[in-house]
Amino acid sequence: MNGKTLTTLLACCTLAGISVLAKATTAPISDPAESVHTFGYYTVPSQPYGGLAADNKGNLYGTTMYGGSHKDGTVYKLDPLGDFTVLYNFTAQNDGAIPYGTLTIDASGNLYGTTYTAGSGGSGTVFELSPTAGGPYTFQALYSFDGSVGANPYSGVVLDAQGDIFGTTYNGGGNQLGTVYKLQKSASGYMPIDLYDFTGNQDGANPEGGLCIDAAGDLFGTAYYGGSSDAGTLYELIPHQPHYDFTTLHQFNFSDGAYPYVQPTLDAQGNLYGTTYSGGSHYYGTVYEYSTSTAAFTTLHNFDNQDGATPTGGVVVLPSGILVGTTNQGGKYGAGTVWNMVPSSITPGAWQFNSLYSFTSSNGDGNSPTATLVRSNNGNLFGVTEYGGAGKGMVFRVGPYTQLLSPNQAPINNGGKGPLTLSLTGNGYASNSIVMWGSTPLATTVLSSTSIQAVLPPSYIAGQTAMPITVYDPNITNNSNNKVFLAGYVRLLMTPFSASRNPDGTLTIHCAISNLGTISASSIVMTGGSLIAGGKQFLPMSYLFTGGSLAPGASTTLSITFPASAPSHVLGRVLVHLGFNQGGFQGTEFCFLP
C-alpha cells in the first residue's frame, strides 16, 4: 500500500453471515504478513520448517530443524505478548533430531511431534512434551523408528478421541516406500502398528505430508510419488478394527497437479482441500478440492509464478468458507506468497483467487513460507518462513492489530454537531480493511498497512456508550483487537442570572451551570475564575458550589464573590473554569453589575 490512500466505493456484501460494507476498488488486494519473531543461527533456534500449533490462550508452539544448544533442533513457545521460550533442545540421541513436522496439542496442553532422524532406532522418533505446574516441560520419546513400522517421518501426527496417535513416514515399511502407522495407547505406553505399507503403484509412495482425521476416525493423506503418473496420490484409510482399509481417492497426472507435499484439510461438509508442489497448467503447482460425498476432484487454481509457485503448505479453511494458504516460492520477489480464495455467493463452485502478500526476503522480511497456516484464538493467521527475517527464518502474522485509537472519546462540548474522524495506528491492515463500530461498518480509508482512518457520524458520538472499535479484515474474515471509544459528551453551559452587593460592599454573582450533553458530568470542581470589568481583572474571594455530578439536562448553582473594589453599573465579563470527567470547561459570559 506504501502510504497511498485508497479511494473506494462502499458496497454491501456478506461474509461469514455478517453484513459489512466492502470496498470496491480497482487496485489489487494486499494483506501484509507481519513478522512477530525471527530466528538466528547455530546455538539458538534456527530454520523452522513445520507449522505452528495454537492453544486456546493464544500461545503458539513450533519446532526448528536446527539450532539450539546441541544444534539438532528445538521445540519453542511464543506467547501473545511475543515472549519466546525454548521448551526443548534435541540432542540427536534417543530423543531424536531434526524435527520437520508440525506439532499437535491436546486438551491438556501436551505437545506431540516427530523427528526425522536419530532416536534409539536411528530413523526418527515420536515424542511428547508435557507441561508441569509452574515448571519446565517434561520430554518423553514415545517411539523410535527402526524401519519396520516406518522410517524418517517428515510430518507431524494426529490424535483420535481415544488418544491413539497416527502419522506417516517417508521411508521404511515392508517396501521401503513409507508407511501409515498408529501408536495405540495403553496403560503401559504405546504399541506401534503398521497400518499400511506403500507399494509405489496406484496407492502412492513416500508420503511427505501427514494425515487429517474425521469424526468417524477415517484418515486422509497424500503420497508425494506413485500413482499411475508417478505424480503422487490422495488416499483414505477407513477403520475396520483391528485393520484399516486403504483406498486411493485420486492419482495426480501433472495436468491437475503433481507431488503433493502436505496432507489435505477437511471442511465441515466433507470436502478435502489441498495443494500440489508442481504440475498444473503452468507447472508451478495447484490448489485442489475433492468431495468425499461425490468423489469429484477439481483443480481450483493453477499457480503461474507471478501469483506464487511450489506450495509446500496446505490450506486453511476459515469458518466463512474462504481458503487461505502460502506458496514457497514465486510472487513479486520470488520469495513466496500468501493467498486466499473466496467462494462465489452467486455461482456455485466458482472461486476468486487473490494474491495477498509477496515476501521480499529483505529488510527483515521472510523468505520461503513452508507450512500450513494456523488460526489462533483471536482469528489471526500465523505461519513460518524457513529463511529470511533477521536470521534463519521467522514467525509471521496475517491479520490486523491496533495499537492506538485517536481520539478515543467524544470531543468536549462537541454536542454531536459534526462527524468525527478516527485515526487508528497499528500493523497488518489490509488494503480493503474496514473499521467497525461494534458490528456496524464505518466509511474507511486505508492510508497504509500501519495507518487507517474512519468517519464517525454525529449520531454515534451522541450516544451514551462505550463502544469497541475494531478493524475487520475481509480476506481472513477476522476483526482486530478492541479499542474502546467512549461515546456521548458533556456540554456545560454557564448563565449568570443575578448579581448583588453585599452589606460589606463585596459583589456576588450567581450563575446557573447546566449540562446540555448526553452523559453525566462527574467530579465537577471549580478550578479558577475571574471578573473583568472597567478595564481591570478581579479574582474571586470565595465561591459556593456543590460540585459533584450533573446528569444530562440537570442544572446547579455557582455563586462567586468578588472584592468591593469591583465597579458598579457596568458590564462585567465573568470567566469560570471547571474540571470534570471528560476534561475541563471554560465559560465566559457578560453580566450587568449593580
XYZ file of N, CA and C in Angstrom, residues 478-585:
324
model
N -11.775 -11.693 9.852
C -11.425 -11.568 11.254
C -11.318 -10.106 11.654
N -11.653 -9.838 12.926
C -11.524 -8.499 13.488
C -10.281 -8.393 14.348
N -9.719 -7.193 14.386
C -8.550 -6.939 15.229
C -8.953 -6.893 16.688
N -7.980 -6.680 17.552
C -8.231 -6.438 18.965
C -9.075 -5.178 19.154
N -9.785 -5.116 20.265
C -10.664 -3.986 20.543
C -9.899 -2.757 21.038
N -10.348 -1.614 20.591
C -10.030 -0.341 21.222
C -11.368 0.320 21.558
N -11.500 0.818 22.779
C -12.797 1.308 23.238
C -12.910 2.806 23.005
N -14.044 3.207 22.411
C -14.369 4.620 22.222
C -15.497 4.980 23.185
N -15.256 6.025 23.974
C -16.267 6.486 24.921
C -17.172 7.483 24.205
N -18.342 7.022 23.816
C -19.289 7.883 23.117
C -20.054 8.720 24.141
N -20.824 9.657 23.628
C -21.531 10.589 24.492
C -20.633 11.759 24.843
N -21.239 12.846 25.316
C -20.453 14.036 25.584
C -21.101 14.837 26.705
N -20.257 15.610 27.356
C -20.702 16.583 28.356
C -20.663 17.956 27.700
N -21.757 18.700 27.793
C -21.778 20.055 27.265
C -22.320 20.983 28.360
N -21.397 21.672 29.015
C -21.783 22.564 30.113
C -22.048 23.973 29.588
N -23.055 24.587 30.142
C -23.412 25.961 29.785
C -23.502 26.777 31.082
N -22.840 27.938 31.100
C -22.899 28.834 32.256
C -23.758 30.041 31.897
N -24.725 30.355 32.786
C -25.605 31.503 32.556
C -25.729 32.336 33.838
N -25.079 33.529 33.893
C -25.287 34.400 35.065
C -26.742 34.864 35.120
N -27.379 34.733 36.274
C -28.792 35.126 36.349
C -29.047 36.252 37.347
N -28.054 36.594 38.203
C -28.232 37.753 39.087
C -26.888 38.160 39.668
N -26.804 39.454 40.075
C -25.623 39.974 40.753
C -26.101 40.917 41.845
N -25.463 40.884 42.993
C -25.914 41.725 44.121
C -24.729 42.179 44.953
N -24.931 43.416 45.577
C -23.941 43.936 46.501
C -24.290 43.438 47.914
N -23.267 42.990 48.572
C -23.438 42.532 49.943
C -23.281 43.698 50.918
N -23.713 43.574 52.194
C -23.589 44.673 53.157
C -22.166 45.218 53.297
N -21.172 44.345 53.098
C -19.783 44.814 53.215
C -19.258 45.372 51.909
N -20.097 45.517 50.896
C -19.698 46.095 49.618
C -19.186 45.088 48.605
N -18.935 43.869 49.043
C -18.470 42.857 48.075
C -19.572 42.511 47.089
N -19.151 41.941 45.949
C -20.074 41.657 44.851
C -20.211 40.143 44.677
N -21.430 39.622 44.688
C -21.666 38.188 44.450
C -22.462 38.015 43.169
N -21.920 37.206 42.305
C -22.580 36.893 41.031
C -23.061 35.447 41.098
N -24.320 35.231 40.755
C -24.934 33.899 40.792
C -25.106 33.387 39.359
N -24.585 32.168 39.118
C -24.615 31.575 37.776
C -25.287 30.206 37.822
N -26.008 29.888 36.779
C -26.558 28.538 36.601
C -25.589 27.745 35.724
N -25.237 26.539 36.159
C -24.393 25.622 35.382
C -25.288 24.475 34.930
N -25.474 24.329 33.624
C -26.378 23.317 33.067
C -25.587 22.343 32.196
N -25.999 21.089 32.219
C -25.403 20.066 31.361
C -26.351 19.786 30.208
N -25.987 20.259 29.009
C -26.796 20.053 27.818
C -26.333 18.838 27.011
N -25.399 18.063 27.590
C -24.852 16.908 26.884
C -25.697 15.666 27.030
N -25.107 14.536 26.647
C -25.838 13.267 26.645
C -25.397 12.323 27.757
N -24.296 12.645 28.450
C -23.851 11.818 29.563
C -23.599 12.701 30.765
N -23.539 12.099 31.919
C -23.335 12.846 33.155
C -21.925 13.420 33.222
N -21.860 14.639 33.768
C -20.569 15.228 34.113
C -20.307 14.872 35.566
N -19.208 14.194 35.827
C -18.897 13.791 37.195
C -17.601 14.441 37.651
N -17.415 14.434 38.946
C -16.218 15.003 39.566
C -16.038 16.474 39.183
N -17.145 17.243 39.182
C -17.052 18.653 38.809
C -16.453 19.447 39.973
N -15.433 20.197 39.682
C -14.819 21.092 40.662
C -14.510 22.421 39.978
N -14.539 23.507 40.765
C -14.135 24.801 40.219
C -12.629 24.916 40.339
N -11.980 25.187 39.225
C -10.522 25.266 39.208
C -10.014 26.683 39.027
N -10.919 27.659 38.779
C -10.475 29.035 38.616
C -11.604 29.922 38.130
N -11.387 31.209 38.169
C -12.379 32.147 37.694
C -11.895 33.578 37.876
N -12.590 34.527 37.244
C -12.218 35.933 37.378
C -13.373 36.795 36.858
N -13.279 38.083 37.145
C -14.219 39.085 36.654
C -13.421 40.185 35.995
N -13.789 40.500 34.760
C -13.134 41.597 34.041
C -14.167 42.705 33.859
N -13.877 43.857 34.463
C -14.804 44.994 34.395
C -14.019 46.286 34.577
N -14.430 47.324 33.859
C -13.753 48.615 33.970
C -12.289 48.552 33.601
N -11.939 47.637 32.719
C -10.548 47.522 32.281
C -9.643 46.818 33.270
N -10.204 46.239 34.334
C -9.390 45.558 35.340
C -9.902 44.127 35.540
N -9.000 43.293 36.106
C -9.369 41.901 36.397
C -9.443 41.722 37.912
N -10.497 41.071 38.361
C -10.695 40.834 39.783
C -10.819 39.325 40.008
N -10.052 38.816 40.982
C -10.094 37.401 41.317
C -11.121 37.157 42.413
N -11.706 35.983 42.446
C -12.746 35.717 43.444
C -12.168 35.611 44.861
N -12.951 36.126 45.810
C -12.584 35.973 47.221
C -13.072 34.617 47.753
N -14.215 34.183 47.264
C -14.781 32.905 47.689
C -15.841 32.492 46.674
N -16.248 31.215 46.779
C -17.347 30.766 45.929
C -18.115 29.667 46.655
N -19.351 29.505 46.231
C -20.222 28.473 46.781
C -20.715 27.615 45.624
N -20.299 26.323 45.657
C -20.598 25.433 44.529
C -20.681 24.008 45.063
N -21.779 23.328 44.790
C -21.950 21.973 45.301
C -21.059 20.963 44.568
N -20.761 21.206 43.280
C -19.897 20.305 42.519
C -20.493 18.918 42.398
N -19.618 17.904 42.323
C -20.088 16.523 42.213
C -20.485 16.177 40.805
N -21.670 15.601 40.654
C -22.140 15.129 39.348
C -23.328 15.946 38.859
N -23.467 15.964 37.534
C -24.557 16.702 36.923
C -25.092 15.868 35.764
N -26.298 15.354 35.914
C -26.899 14.490 34.894
C -27.274 15.295 33.662
N -27.443 14.619 32.509
C -27.903 15.328 31.318
C -29.218 16.055 31.579
N -29.272 17.334 31.215
C -30.472 18.138 31.408
C -30.595 18.778 32.773
N -29.687 18.450 33.680
C -29.761 18.995 35.041
C -28.953 20.279 35.156
N -29.256 21.070 36.207
C -28.559 22.334 36.460
C -28.198 22.418 37.932
N -27.205 23.234 38.216
C -26.826 23.550 39.581
C -26.432 25.018 39.635
N -26.175 25.548 40.844
C -25.875 26.975 41.008
C -24.448 27.175 41.493
N -23.796 28.143 40.898
C -22.459 28.573 41.315
C -22.549 30.049 41.718
N -22.145 30.389 42.954
C -22.128 31.778 43.446
C -20.693 32.173 43.727
N -20.238 33.279 43.100
C -18.852 33.729 43.234
C -18.845 35.136 43.812
N -18.036 35.338 44.825
C -17.944 36.651 45.482
C -16.623 37.314 45.127
N -16.722 38.608 44.654
C -15.556 39.387 44.265
C -15.375 40.565 45.233
N -14.209 41.202 45.226
C -13.940 42.316 46.151
C -14.886 43.498 45.937
N -14.986 44.344 46.970
C -15.839 45.546 46.901
C -15.329 46.540 45.890
N -14.075 46.403 45.488
C -13.496 47.332 44.502
C -14.013 47.090 43.097
N -14.754 46.026 42.896
C -15.342 45.782 41.571
C -16.296 46.916 41.245
N -16.240 47.501 40.040
C -17.047 48.692 39.712
C -18.535 48.370 39.628
N -19.339 49.435 39.676
C -20.794 49.286 39.600
C -21.321 49.866 38.302
N -22.522 49.438 37.979
C -23.256 49.964 36.828
C -22.489 49.832 35.506
N -21.785 48.751 35.356
C -21.081 48.474 34.100
C -21.290 46.991 33.752
N -20.988 46.664 32.496
C -20.994 45.262 32.092
C -19.680 44.593 32.512
N -19.798 43.503 33.176
C -18.607 42.747 33.538
C -18.598 41.388 32.854
N -17.418 40.910 32.538
C -17.296 39.598 31.889
C -16.847 38.579 32.942
N -17.678 37.569 33.146
C -17.404 36.543 34.149
C -16.756 35.338 33.463
N -15.587 34.915 33.987
C -14.884 33.741 33.474
C -14.903 32.670 34.559
N -15.278 31.423 34.173
C -15.326 30.305 35.113
C -14.609 29.110 34.492
N -13.769 28.471 35.308
C -13.060 27.257 34.884
C -13.538 26.101 35.754
N -14.033 25.057 35.108
C -14.483 23.862 35.818
C -13.722 22.648 35.288
N -13.440 21.723 36.179
C -12.881 20.437 35.777
C -13.922 19.352 35.961
N -13.941 18.335 35.057
C -14.888 17.234 35.203
C -14.338 16.010 34.484
N -15.133 14.954 34.405
C -14.630 13.658 33.964
C -14.127 13.637 32.531
N -14.612 14.488 31.644
C -14.155 14.485 30.259
C -13.150 15.592 29.990
N -12.624 16.186 31.006
C -11.602 17.201 30.775
C -11.891 18.470 31.540
N -12.246 19.525 30.846
C -12.478 20.804 31.510
C -13.415 21.689 30.720
N -13.850 22.793 31.381
C -14.798 23.722 30.770
C -14.375 25.136 31.118
